mmCIF file with all atom_site columns, C-alpha atoms and ligand atoms in Angstrom:
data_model
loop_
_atom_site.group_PDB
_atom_site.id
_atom_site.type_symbol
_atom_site.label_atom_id
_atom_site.label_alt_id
_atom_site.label_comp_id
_atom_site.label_asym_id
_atom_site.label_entity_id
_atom_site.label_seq_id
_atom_site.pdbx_PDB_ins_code
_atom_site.Cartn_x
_atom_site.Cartn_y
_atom_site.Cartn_z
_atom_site.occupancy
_atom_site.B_iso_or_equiv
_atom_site.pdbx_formal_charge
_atom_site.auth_seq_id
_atom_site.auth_comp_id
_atom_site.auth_asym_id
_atom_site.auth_atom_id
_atom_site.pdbx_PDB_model_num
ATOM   1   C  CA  . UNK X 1 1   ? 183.122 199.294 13.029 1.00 49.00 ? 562 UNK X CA  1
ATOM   2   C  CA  . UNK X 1 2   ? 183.926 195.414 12.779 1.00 55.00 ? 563 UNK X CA  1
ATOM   3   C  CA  . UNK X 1 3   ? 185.625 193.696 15.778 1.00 61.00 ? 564 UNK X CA  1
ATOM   4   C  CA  . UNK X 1 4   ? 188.127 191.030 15.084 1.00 67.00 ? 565 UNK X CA  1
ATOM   5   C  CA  . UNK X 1 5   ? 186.326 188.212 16.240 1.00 70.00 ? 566 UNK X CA  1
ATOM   6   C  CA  . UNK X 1 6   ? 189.908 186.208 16.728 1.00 76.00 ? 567 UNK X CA  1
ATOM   7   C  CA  . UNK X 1 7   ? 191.347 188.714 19.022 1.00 85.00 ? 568 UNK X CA  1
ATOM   8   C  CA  . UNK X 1 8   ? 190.777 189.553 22.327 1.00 93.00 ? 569 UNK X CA  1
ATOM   9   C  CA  . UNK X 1 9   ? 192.963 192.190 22.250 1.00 94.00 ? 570 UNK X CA  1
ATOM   10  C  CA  . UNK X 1 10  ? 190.786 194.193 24.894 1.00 95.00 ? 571 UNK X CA  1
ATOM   11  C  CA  . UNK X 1 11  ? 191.420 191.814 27.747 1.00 96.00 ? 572 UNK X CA  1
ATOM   12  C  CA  . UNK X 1 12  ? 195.217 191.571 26.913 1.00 96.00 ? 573 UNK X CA  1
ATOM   13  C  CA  . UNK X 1 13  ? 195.219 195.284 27.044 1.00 96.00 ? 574 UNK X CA  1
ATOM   14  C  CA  . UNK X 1 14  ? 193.599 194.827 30.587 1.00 97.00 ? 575 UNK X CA  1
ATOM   15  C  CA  . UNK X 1 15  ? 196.353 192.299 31.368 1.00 97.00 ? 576 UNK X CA  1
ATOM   16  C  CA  . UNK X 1 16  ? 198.978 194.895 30.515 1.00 98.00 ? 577 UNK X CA  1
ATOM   17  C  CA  . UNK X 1 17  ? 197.187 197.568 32.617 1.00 98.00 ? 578 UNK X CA  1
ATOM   18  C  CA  . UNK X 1 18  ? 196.961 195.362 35.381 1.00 97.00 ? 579 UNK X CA  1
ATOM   19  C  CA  . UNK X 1 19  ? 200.487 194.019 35.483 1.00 97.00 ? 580 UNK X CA  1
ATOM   20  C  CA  . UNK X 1 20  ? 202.127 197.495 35.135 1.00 98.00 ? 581 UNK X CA  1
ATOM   21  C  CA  . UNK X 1 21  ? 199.771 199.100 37.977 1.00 97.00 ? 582 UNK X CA  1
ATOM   22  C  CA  . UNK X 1 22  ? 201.177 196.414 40.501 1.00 96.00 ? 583 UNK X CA  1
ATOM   23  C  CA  . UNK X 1 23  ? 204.827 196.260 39.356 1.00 97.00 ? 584 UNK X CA  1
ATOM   24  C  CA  . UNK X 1 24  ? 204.839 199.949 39.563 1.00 98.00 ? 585 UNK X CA  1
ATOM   25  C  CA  . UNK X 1 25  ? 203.661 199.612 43.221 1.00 97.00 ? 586 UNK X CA  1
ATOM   26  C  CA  . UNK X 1 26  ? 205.423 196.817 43.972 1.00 97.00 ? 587 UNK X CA  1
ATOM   27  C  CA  . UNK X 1 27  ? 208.139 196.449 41.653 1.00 97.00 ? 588 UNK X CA  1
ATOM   28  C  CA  . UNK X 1 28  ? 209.112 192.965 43.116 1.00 97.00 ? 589 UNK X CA  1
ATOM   29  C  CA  . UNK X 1 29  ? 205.996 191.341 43.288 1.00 97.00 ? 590 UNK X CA  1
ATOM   30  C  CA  . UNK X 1 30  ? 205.991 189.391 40.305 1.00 97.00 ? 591 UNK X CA  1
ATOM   31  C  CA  . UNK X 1 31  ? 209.322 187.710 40.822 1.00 96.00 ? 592 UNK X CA  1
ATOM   32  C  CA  . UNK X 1 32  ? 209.144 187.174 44.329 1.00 95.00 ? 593 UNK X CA  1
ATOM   33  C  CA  . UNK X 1 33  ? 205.675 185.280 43.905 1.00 95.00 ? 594 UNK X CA  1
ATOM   34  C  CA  . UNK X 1 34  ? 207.438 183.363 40.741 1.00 95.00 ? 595 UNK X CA  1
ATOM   35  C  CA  . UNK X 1 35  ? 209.501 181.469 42.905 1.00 95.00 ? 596 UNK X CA  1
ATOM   36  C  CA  . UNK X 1 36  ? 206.702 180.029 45.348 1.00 91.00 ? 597 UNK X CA  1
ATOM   37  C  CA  . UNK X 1 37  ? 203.114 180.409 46.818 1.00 92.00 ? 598 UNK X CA  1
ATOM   38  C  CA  . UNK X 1 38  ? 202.085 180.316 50.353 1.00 95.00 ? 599 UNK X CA  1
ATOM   39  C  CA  . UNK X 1 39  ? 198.695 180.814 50.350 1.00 97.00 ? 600 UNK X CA  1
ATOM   40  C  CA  . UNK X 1 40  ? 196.717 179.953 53.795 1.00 98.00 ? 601 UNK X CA  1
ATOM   41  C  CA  . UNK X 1 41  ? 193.224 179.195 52.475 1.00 98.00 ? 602 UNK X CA  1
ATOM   42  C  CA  . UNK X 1 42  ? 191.705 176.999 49.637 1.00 98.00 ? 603 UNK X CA  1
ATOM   43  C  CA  . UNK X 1 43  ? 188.573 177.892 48.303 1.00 98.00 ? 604 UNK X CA  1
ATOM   44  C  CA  . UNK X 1 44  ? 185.783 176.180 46.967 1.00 98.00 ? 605 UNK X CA  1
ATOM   45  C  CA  . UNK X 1 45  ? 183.523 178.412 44.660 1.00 98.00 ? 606 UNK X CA  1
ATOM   46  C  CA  . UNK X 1 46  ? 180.974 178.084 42.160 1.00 98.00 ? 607 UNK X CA  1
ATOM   47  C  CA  . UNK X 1 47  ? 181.677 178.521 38.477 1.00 98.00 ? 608 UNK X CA  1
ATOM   48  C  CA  . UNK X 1 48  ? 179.238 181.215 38.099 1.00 98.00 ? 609 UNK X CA  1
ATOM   49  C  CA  . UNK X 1 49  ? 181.055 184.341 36.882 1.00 98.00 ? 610 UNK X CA  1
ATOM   50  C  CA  . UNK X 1 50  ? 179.246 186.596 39.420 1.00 98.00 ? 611 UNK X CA  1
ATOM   51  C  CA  . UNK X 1 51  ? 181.499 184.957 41.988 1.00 98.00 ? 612 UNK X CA  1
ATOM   52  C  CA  . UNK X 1 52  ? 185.343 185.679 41.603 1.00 97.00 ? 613 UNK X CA  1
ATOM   53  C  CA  . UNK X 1 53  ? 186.818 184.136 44.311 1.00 98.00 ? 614 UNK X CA  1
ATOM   54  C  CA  . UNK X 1 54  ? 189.783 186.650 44.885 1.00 97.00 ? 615 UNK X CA  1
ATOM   55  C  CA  . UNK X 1 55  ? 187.769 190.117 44.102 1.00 97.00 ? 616 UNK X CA  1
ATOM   56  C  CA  . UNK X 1 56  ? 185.221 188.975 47.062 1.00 97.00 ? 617 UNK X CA  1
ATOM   57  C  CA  . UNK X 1 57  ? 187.719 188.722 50.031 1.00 98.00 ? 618 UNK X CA  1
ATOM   58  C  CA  . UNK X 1 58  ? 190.614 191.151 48.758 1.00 97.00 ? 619 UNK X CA  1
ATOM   59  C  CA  . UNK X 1 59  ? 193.480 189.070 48.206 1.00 97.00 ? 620 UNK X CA  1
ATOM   60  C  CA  . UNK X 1 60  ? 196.071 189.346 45.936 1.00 94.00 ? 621 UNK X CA  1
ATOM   61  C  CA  . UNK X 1 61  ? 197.267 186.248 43.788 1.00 96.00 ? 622 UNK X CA  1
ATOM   62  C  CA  . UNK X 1 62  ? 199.222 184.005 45.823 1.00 96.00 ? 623 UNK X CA  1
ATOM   63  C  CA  . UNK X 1 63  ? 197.249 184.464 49.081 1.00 97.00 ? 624 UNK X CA  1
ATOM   64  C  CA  . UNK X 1 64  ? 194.274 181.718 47.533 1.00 98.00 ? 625 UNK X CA  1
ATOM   65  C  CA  . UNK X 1 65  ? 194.382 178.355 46.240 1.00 98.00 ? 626 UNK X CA  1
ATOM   66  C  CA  . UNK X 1 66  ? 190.903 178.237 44.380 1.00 98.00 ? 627 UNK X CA  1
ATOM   67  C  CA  . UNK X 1 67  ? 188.743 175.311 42.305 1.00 98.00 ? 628 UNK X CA  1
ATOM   68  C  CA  . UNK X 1 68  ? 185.651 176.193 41.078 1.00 98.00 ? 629 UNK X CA  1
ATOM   69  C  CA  . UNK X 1 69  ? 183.011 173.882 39.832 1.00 98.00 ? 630 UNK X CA  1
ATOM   70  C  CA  . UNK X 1 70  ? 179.176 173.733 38.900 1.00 98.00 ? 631 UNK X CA  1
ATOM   71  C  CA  . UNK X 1 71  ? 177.494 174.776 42.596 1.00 98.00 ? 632 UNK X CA  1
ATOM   72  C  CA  . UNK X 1 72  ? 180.714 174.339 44.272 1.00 98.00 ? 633 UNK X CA  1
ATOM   73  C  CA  . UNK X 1 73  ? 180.173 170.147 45.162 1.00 98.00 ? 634 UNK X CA  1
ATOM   74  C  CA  . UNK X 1 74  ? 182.747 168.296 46.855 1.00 98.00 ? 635 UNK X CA  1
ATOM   75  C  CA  . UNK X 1 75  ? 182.238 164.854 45.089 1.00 97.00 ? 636 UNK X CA  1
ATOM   76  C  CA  . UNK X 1 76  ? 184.465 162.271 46.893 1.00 94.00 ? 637 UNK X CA  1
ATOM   77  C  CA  . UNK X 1 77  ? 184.951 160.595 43.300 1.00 95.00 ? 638 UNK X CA  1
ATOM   78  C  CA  . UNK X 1 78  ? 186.226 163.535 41.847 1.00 98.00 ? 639 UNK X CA  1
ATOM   79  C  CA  . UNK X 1 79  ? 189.689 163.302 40.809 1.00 98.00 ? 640 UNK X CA  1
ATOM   80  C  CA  . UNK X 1 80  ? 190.276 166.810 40.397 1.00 98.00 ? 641 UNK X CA  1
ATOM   81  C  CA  . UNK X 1 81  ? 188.845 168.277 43.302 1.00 98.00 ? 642 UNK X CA  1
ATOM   82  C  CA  . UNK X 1 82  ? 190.759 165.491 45.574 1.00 98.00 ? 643 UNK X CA  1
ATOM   83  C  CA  . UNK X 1 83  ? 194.126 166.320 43.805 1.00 98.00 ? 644 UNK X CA  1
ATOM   84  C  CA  . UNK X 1 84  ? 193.696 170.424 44.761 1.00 98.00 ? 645 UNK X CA  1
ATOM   85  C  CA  . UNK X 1 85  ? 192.524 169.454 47.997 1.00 98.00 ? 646 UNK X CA  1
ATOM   86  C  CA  . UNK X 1 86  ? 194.938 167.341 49.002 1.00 98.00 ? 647 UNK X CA  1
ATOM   87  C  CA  . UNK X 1 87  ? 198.030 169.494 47.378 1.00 98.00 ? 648 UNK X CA  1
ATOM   88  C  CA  . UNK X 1 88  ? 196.780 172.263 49.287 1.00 98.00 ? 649 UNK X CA  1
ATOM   89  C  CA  . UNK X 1 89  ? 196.480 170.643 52.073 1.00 98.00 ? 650 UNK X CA  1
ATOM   90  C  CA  . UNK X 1 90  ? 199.439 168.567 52.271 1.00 98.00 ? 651 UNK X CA  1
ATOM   91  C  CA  . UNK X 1 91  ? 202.050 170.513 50.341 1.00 98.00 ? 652 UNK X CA  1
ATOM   92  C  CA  . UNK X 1 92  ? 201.296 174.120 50.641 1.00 98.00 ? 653 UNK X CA  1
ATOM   93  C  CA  . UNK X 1 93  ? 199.598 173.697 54.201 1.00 98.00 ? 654 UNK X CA  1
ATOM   94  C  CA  . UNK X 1 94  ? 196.983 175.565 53.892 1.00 98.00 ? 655 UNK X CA  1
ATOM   95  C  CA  . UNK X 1 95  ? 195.177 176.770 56.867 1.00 98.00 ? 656 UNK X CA  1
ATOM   96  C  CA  . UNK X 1 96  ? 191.621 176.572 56.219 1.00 98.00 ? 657 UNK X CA  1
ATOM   97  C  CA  . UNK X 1 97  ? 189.479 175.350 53.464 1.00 98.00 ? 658 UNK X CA  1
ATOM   98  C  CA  . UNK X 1 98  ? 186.476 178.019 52.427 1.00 98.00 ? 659 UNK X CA  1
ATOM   99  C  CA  . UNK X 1 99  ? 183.395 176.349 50.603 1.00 98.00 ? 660 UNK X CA  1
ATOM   100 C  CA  . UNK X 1 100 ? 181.854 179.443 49.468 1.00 98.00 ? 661 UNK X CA  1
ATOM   101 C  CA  . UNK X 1 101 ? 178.206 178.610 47.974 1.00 98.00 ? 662 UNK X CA  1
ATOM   102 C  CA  . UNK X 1 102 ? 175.804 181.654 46.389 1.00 98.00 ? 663 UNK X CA  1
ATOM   103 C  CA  . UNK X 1 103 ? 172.012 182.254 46.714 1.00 98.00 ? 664 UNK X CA  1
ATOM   104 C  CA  . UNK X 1 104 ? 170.129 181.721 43.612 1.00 98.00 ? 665 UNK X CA  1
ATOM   105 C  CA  . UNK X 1 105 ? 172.822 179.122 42.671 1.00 98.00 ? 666 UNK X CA  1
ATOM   106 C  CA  . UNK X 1 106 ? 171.570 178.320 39.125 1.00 97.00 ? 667 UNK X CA  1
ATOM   107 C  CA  . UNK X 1 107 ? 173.049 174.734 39.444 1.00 98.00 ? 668 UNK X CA  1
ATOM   108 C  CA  . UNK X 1 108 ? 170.798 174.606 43.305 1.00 98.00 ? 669 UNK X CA  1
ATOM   109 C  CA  . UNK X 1 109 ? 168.071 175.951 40.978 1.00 98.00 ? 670 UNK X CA  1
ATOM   110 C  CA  . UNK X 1 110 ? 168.115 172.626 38.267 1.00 97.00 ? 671 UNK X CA  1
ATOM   111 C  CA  . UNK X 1 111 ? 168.696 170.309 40.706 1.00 97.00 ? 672 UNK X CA  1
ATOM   112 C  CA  . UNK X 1 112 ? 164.533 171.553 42.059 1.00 97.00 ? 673 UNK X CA  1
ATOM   113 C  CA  . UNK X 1 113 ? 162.969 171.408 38.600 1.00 96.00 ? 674 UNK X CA  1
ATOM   114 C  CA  . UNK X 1 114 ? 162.016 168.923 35.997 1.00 94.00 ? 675 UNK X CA  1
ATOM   115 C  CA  . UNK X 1 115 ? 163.458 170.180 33.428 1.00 95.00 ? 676 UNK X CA  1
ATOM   116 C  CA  . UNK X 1 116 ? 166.514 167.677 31.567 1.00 95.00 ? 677 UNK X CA  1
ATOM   117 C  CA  . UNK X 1 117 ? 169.554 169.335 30.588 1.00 96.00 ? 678 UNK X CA  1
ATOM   118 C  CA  . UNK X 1 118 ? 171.352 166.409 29.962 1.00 96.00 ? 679 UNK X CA  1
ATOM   119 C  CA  . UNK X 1 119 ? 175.586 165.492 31.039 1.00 96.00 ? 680 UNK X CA  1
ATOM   120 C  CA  . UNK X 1 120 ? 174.782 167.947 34.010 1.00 96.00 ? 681 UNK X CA  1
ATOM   121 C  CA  . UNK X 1 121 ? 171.971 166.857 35.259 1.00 96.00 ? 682 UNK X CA  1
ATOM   122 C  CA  . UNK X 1 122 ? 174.421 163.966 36.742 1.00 97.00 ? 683 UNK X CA  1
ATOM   123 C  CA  . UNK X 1 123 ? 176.616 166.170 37.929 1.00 97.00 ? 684 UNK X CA  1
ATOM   124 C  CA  . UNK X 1 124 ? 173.690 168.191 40.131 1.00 97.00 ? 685 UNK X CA  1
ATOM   125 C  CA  . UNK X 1 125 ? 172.147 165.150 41.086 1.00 97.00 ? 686 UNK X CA  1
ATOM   126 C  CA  . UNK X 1 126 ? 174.061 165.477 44.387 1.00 96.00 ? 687 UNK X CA  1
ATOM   127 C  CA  . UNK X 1 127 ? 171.769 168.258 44.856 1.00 98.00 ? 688 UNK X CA  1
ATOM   128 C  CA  . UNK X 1 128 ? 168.524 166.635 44.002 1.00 97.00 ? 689 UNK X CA  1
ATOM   129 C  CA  . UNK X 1 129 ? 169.210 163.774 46.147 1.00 97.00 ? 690 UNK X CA  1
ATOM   130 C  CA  . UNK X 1 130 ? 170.190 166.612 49.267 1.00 98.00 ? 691 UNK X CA  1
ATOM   131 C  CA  . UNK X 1 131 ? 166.641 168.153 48.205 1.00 98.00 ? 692 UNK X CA  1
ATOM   132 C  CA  . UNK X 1 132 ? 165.073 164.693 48.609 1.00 97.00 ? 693 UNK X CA  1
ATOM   133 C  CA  . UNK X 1 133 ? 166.857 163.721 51.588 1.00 97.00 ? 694 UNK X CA  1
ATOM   134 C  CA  . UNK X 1 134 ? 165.801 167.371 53.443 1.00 97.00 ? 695 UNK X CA  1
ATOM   135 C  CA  . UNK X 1 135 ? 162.007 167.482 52.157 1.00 97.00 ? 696 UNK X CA  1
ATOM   136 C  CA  . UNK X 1 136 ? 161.091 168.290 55.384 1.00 97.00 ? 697 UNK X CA  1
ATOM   137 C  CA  . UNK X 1 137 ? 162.623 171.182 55.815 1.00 97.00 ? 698 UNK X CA  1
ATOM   138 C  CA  . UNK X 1 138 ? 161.119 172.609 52.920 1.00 97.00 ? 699 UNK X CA  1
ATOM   139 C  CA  . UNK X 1 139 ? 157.563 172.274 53.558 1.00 96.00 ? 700 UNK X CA  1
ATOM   140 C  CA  . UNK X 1 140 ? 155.492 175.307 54.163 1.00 93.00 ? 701 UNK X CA  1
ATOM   141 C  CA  . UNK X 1 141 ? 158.157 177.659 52.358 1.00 97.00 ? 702 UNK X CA  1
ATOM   142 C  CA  . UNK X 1 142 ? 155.909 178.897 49.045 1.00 96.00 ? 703 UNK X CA  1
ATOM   143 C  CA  . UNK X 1 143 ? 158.174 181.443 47.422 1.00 97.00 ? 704 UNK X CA  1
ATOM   144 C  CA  . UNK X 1 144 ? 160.493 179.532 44.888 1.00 96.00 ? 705 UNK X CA  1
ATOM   145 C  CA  . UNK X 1 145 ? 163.566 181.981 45.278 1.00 97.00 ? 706 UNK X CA  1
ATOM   146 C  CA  . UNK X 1 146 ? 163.446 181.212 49.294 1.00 98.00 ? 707 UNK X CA  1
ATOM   147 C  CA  . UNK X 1 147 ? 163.578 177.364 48.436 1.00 98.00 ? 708 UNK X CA  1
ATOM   148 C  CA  . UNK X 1 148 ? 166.304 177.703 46.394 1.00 98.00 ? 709 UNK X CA  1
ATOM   149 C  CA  . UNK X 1 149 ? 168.248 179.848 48.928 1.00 98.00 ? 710 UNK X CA  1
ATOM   150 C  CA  . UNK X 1 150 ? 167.570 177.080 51.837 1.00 98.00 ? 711 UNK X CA  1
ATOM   151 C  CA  . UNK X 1 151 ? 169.201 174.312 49.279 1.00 98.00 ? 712 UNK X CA  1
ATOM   152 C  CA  . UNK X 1 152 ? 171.757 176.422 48.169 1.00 98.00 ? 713 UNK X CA  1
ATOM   153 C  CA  . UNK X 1 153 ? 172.787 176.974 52.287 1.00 98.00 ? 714 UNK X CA  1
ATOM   154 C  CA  . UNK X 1 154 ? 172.072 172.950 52.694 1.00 98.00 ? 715 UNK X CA  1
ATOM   155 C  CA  . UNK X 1 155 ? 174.475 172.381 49.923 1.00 98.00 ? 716 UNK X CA  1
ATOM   156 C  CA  . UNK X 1 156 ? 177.466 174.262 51.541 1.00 98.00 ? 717 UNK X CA  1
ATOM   157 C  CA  . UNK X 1 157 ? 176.718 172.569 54.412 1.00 98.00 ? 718 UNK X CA  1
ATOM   158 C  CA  . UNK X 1 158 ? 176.455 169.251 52.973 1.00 97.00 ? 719 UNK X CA  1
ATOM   159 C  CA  . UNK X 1 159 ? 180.137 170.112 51.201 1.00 98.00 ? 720 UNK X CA  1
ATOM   160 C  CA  . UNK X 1 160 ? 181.756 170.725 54.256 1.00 98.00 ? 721 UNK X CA  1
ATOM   161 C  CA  . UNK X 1 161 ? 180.984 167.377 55.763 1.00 97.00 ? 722 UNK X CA  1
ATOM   162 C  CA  . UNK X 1 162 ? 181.821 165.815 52.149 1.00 97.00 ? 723 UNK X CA  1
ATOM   163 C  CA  . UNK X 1 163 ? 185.101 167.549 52.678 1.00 97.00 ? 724 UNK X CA  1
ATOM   164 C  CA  . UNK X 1 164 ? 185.800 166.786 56.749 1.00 97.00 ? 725 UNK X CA  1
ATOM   165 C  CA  . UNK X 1 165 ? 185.150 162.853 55.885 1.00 96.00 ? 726 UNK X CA  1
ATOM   166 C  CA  . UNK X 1 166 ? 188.030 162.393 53.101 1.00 96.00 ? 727 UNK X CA  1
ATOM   167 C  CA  . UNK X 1 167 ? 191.246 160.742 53.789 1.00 95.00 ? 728 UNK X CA  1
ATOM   168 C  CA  . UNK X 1 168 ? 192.952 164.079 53.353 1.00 97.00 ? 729 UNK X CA  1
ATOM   169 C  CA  . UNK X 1 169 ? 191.083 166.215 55.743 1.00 97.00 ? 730 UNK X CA  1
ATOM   170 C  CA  . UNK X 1 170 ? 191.043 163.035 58.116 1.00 96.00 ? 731 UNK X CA  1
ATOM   171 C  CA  . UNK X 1 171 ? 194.978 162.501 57.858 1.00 96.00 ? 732 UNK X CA  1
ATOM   172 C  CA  . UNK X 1 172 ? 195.602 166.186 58.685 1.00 97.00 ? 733 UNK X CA  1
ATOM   173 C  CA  . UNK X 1 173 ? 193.596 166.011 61.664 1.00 96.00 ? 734 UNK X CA  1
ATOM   174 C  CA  . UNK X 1 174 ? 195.557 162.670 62.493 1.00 95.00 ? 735 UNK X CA  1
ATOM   175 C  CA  . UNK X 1 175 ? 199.024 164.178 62.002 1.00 96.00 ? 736 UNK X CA  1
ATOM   176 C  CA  . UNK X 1 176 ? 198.119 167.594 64.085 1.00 96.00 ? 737 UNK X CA  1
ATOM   177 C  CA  . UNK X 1 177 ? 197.848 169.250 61.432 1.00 98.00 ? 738 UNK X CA  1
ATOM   178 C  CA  . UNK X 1 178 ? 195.610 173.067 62.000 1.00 98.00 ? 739 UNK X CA  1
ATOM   179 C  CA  . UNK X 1 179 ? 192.711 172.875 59.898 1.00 98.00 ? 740 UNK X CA  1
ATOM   180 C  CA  . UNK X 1 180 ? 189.336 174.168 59.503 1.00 98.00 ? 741 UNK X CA  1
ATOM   181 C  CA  . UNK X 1 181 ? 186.825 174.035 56.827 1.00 98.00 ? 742 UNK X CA  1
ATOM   182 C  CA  . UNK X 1 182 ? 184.548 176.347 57.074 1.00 98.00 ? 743 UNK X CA  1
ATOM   183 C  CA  . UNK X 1 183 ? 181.293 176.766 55.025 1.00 98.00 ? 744 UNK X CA  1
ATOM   184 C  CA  . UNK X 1 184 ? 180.205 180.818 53.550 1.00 98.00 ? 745 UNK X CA  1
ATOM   185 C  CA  . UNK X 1 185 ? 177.293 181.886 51.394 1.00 98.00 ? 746 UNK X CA  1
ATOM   186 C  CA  . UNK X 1 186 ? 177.709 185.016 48.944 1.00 98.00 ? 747 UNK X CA  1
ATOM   187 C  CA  . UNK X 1 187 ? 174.901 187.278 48.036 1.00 98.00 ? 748 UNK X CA  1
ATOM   188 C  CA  . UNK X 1 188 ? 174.786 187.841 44.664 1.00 98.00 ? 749 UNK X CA  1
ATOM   189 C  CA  . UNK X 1 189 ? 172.363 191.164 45.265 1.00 97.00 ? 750 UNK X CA  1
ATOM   190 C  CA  . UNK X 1 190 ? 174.386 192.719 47.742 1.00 98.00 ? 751 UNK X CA  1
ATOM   191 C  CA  . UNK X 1 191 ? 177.952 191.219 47.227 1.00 98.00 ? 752 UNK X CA  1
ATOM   192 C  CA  . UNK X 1 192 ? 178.210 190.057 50.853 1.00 98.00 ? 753 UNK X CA  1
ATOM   193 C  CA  . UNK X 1 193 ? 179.651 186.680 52.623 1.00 98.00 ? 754 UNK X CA  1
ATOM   194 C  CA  . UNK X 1 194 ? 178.149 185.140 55.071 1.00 98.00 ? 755 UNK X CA  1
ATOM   195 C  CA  . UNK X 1 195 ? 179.944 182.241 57.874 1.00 98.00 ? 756 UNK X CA  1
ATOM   196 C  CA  . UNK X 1 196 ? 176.818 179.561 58.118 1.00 98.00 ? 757 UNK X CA  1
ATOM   197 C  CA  . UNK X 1 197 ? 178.968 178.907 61.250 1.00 97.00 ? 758 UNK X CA  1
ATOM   198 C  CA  . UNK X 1 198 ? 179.157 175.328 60.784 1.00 97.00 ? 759 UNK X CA  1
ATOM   199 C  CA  . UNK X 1 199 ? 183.344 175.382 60.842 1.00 98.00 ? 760 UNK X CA  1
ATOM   200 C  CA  . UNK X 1 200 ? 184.528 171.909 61.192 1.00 97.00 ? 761 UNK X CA  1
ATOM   201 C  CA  . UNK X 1 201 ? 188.180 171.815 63.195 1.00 97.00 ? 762 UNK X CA  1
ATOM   202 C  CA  . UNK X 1 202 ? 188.754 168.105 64.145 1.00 93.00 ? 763 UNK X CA  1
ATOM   203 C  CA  . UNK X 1 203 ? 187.478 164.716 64.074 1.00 90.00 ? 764 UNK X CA  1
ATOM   204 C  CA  . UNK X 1 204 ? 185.370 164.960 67.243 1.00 90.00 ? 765 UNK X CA  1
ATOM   205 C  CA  . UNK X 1 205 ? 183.049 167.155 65.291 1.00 92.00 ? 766 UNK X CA  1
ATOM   206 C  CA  . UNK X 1 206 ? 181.875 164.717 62.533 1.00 90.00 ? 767 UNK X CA  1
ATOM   207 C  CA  . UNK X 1 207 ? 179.636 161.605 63.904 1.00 85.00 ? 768 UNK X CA  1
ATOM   208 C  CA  . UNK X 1 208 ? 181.304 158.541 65.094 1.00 86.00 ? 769 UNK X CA  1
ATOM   209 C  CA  . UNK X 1 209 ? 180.888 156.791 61.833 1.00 85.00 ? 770 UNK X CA  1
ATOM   210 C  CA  . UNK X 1 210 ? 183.034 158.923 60.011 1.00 84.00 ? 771 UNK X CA  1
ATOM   211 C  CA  . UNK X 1 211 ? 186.188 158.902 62.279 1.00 83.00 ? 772 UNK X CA  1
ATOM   212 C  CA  . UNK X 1 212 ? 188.825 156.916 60.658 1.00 78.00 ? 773 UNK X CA  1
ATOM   213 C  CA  . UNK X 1 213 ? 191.745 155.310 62.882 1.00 77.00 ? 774 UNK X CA  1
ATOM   214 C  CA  . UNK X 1 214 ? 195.028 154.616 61.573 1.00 72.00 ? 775 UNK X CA  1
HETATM 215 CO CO1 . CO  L 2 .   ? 176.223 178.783 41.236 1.00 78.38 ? 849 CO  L CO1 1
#
């Protein structure tokens, strides 16, 4: 049998399925969530298709605001993560901000080797300068997979503190705003999410240095 190699014609079926089974439930669904969103937490994910942000915590669409990126950074340069951050935080209000990293992160993984795989490796160098920076805690761990789980729990911690320090975070705090960030890791072998309990929920949490006054 030869497969039209134009047409995806098997996920749009799914799409159908999908958007029947919940108007048929719910017959108002669609149009009420057409005319606004209110979701209460952003999430911060990793690309990696193992990963889908709503599947993992059971919400339905309109109850996440979600980027994604390469090992879930938060890059204070990048344009695109600053713009969902601070529409989520400033327009739609959300509640708390989830940076959800994964063990055997395969983005944590190049960041530890030697191996060039070229625009990217820019990109992960956040990583390999976190690695550098936290040799120490590394030392006397043999097994690879084990090193790679401690950086890929380092990273999300690392992001959260990226995230508490911007201008947008910061200015929440300022205003009164209720905010946490909070910082998860996701098991890829068992499917479960774990709080790293390092929640950040004001200003007096993050050392001196980074406490901006208007
Ligand atoms: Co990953």
């Amino acid at each position: 049998m030869t497969k039209d190699v134009n047409s995806l014609q098997n996920l749009i079926n799914n799409n159908r399925k999908w958007a029947e089974d919940i108007s048929d439930k719910d017959p108002d669904f669609f149009p009420t969530l057409a005319k606004q969103q209110a979701p209460e937490y952003l999430w911060i994910g990793c690309s990696d298709s193992r990963v889908p942000a709503n599947e993992i915590v059971g919400l339905l669409p309109g109850e996440l605001f979600v980027h994604r990126n390469v090992a879930n950074l938060v890059v204070h340069t990048d344009m695109n993560l600053l713009s969902v951050l601070q529409y989520a935080v400033e327009v739609l209000k959300v509640r708390h901000v989830i940076v959800c990293g994964h063990y055997a992160c395969g983005g944590v993984k190049a960041a530890m080797q030697d191996q060039k795989l070229g625009l990217i490796d820019n990109w992960l160098l956040e990583i390999r300068d976190l690695y550098h920076h936290k040799q120490d805690q590394f030392k006397g761990i043999e097994n690879e997979q084990e090193k790679v789980d401690l950086l890929c729990e380092l990273s999300v911690v690392r992001q959260v503190y990226n995230l508490s320090h911007t201008s947008i975070v910061q200015d929440a705090w300022a205003k009164g705003q209720p905010l946490s960030v909070h910082g998860w890791i996701y098991g890829l072998k068992d499917g479960k999410v774990n709080d790293l309990d390092v929640t950040v929920n004001e200003s007096t949490q993050l050392s001196e240095l980074f406490r901006l006054k208007s």
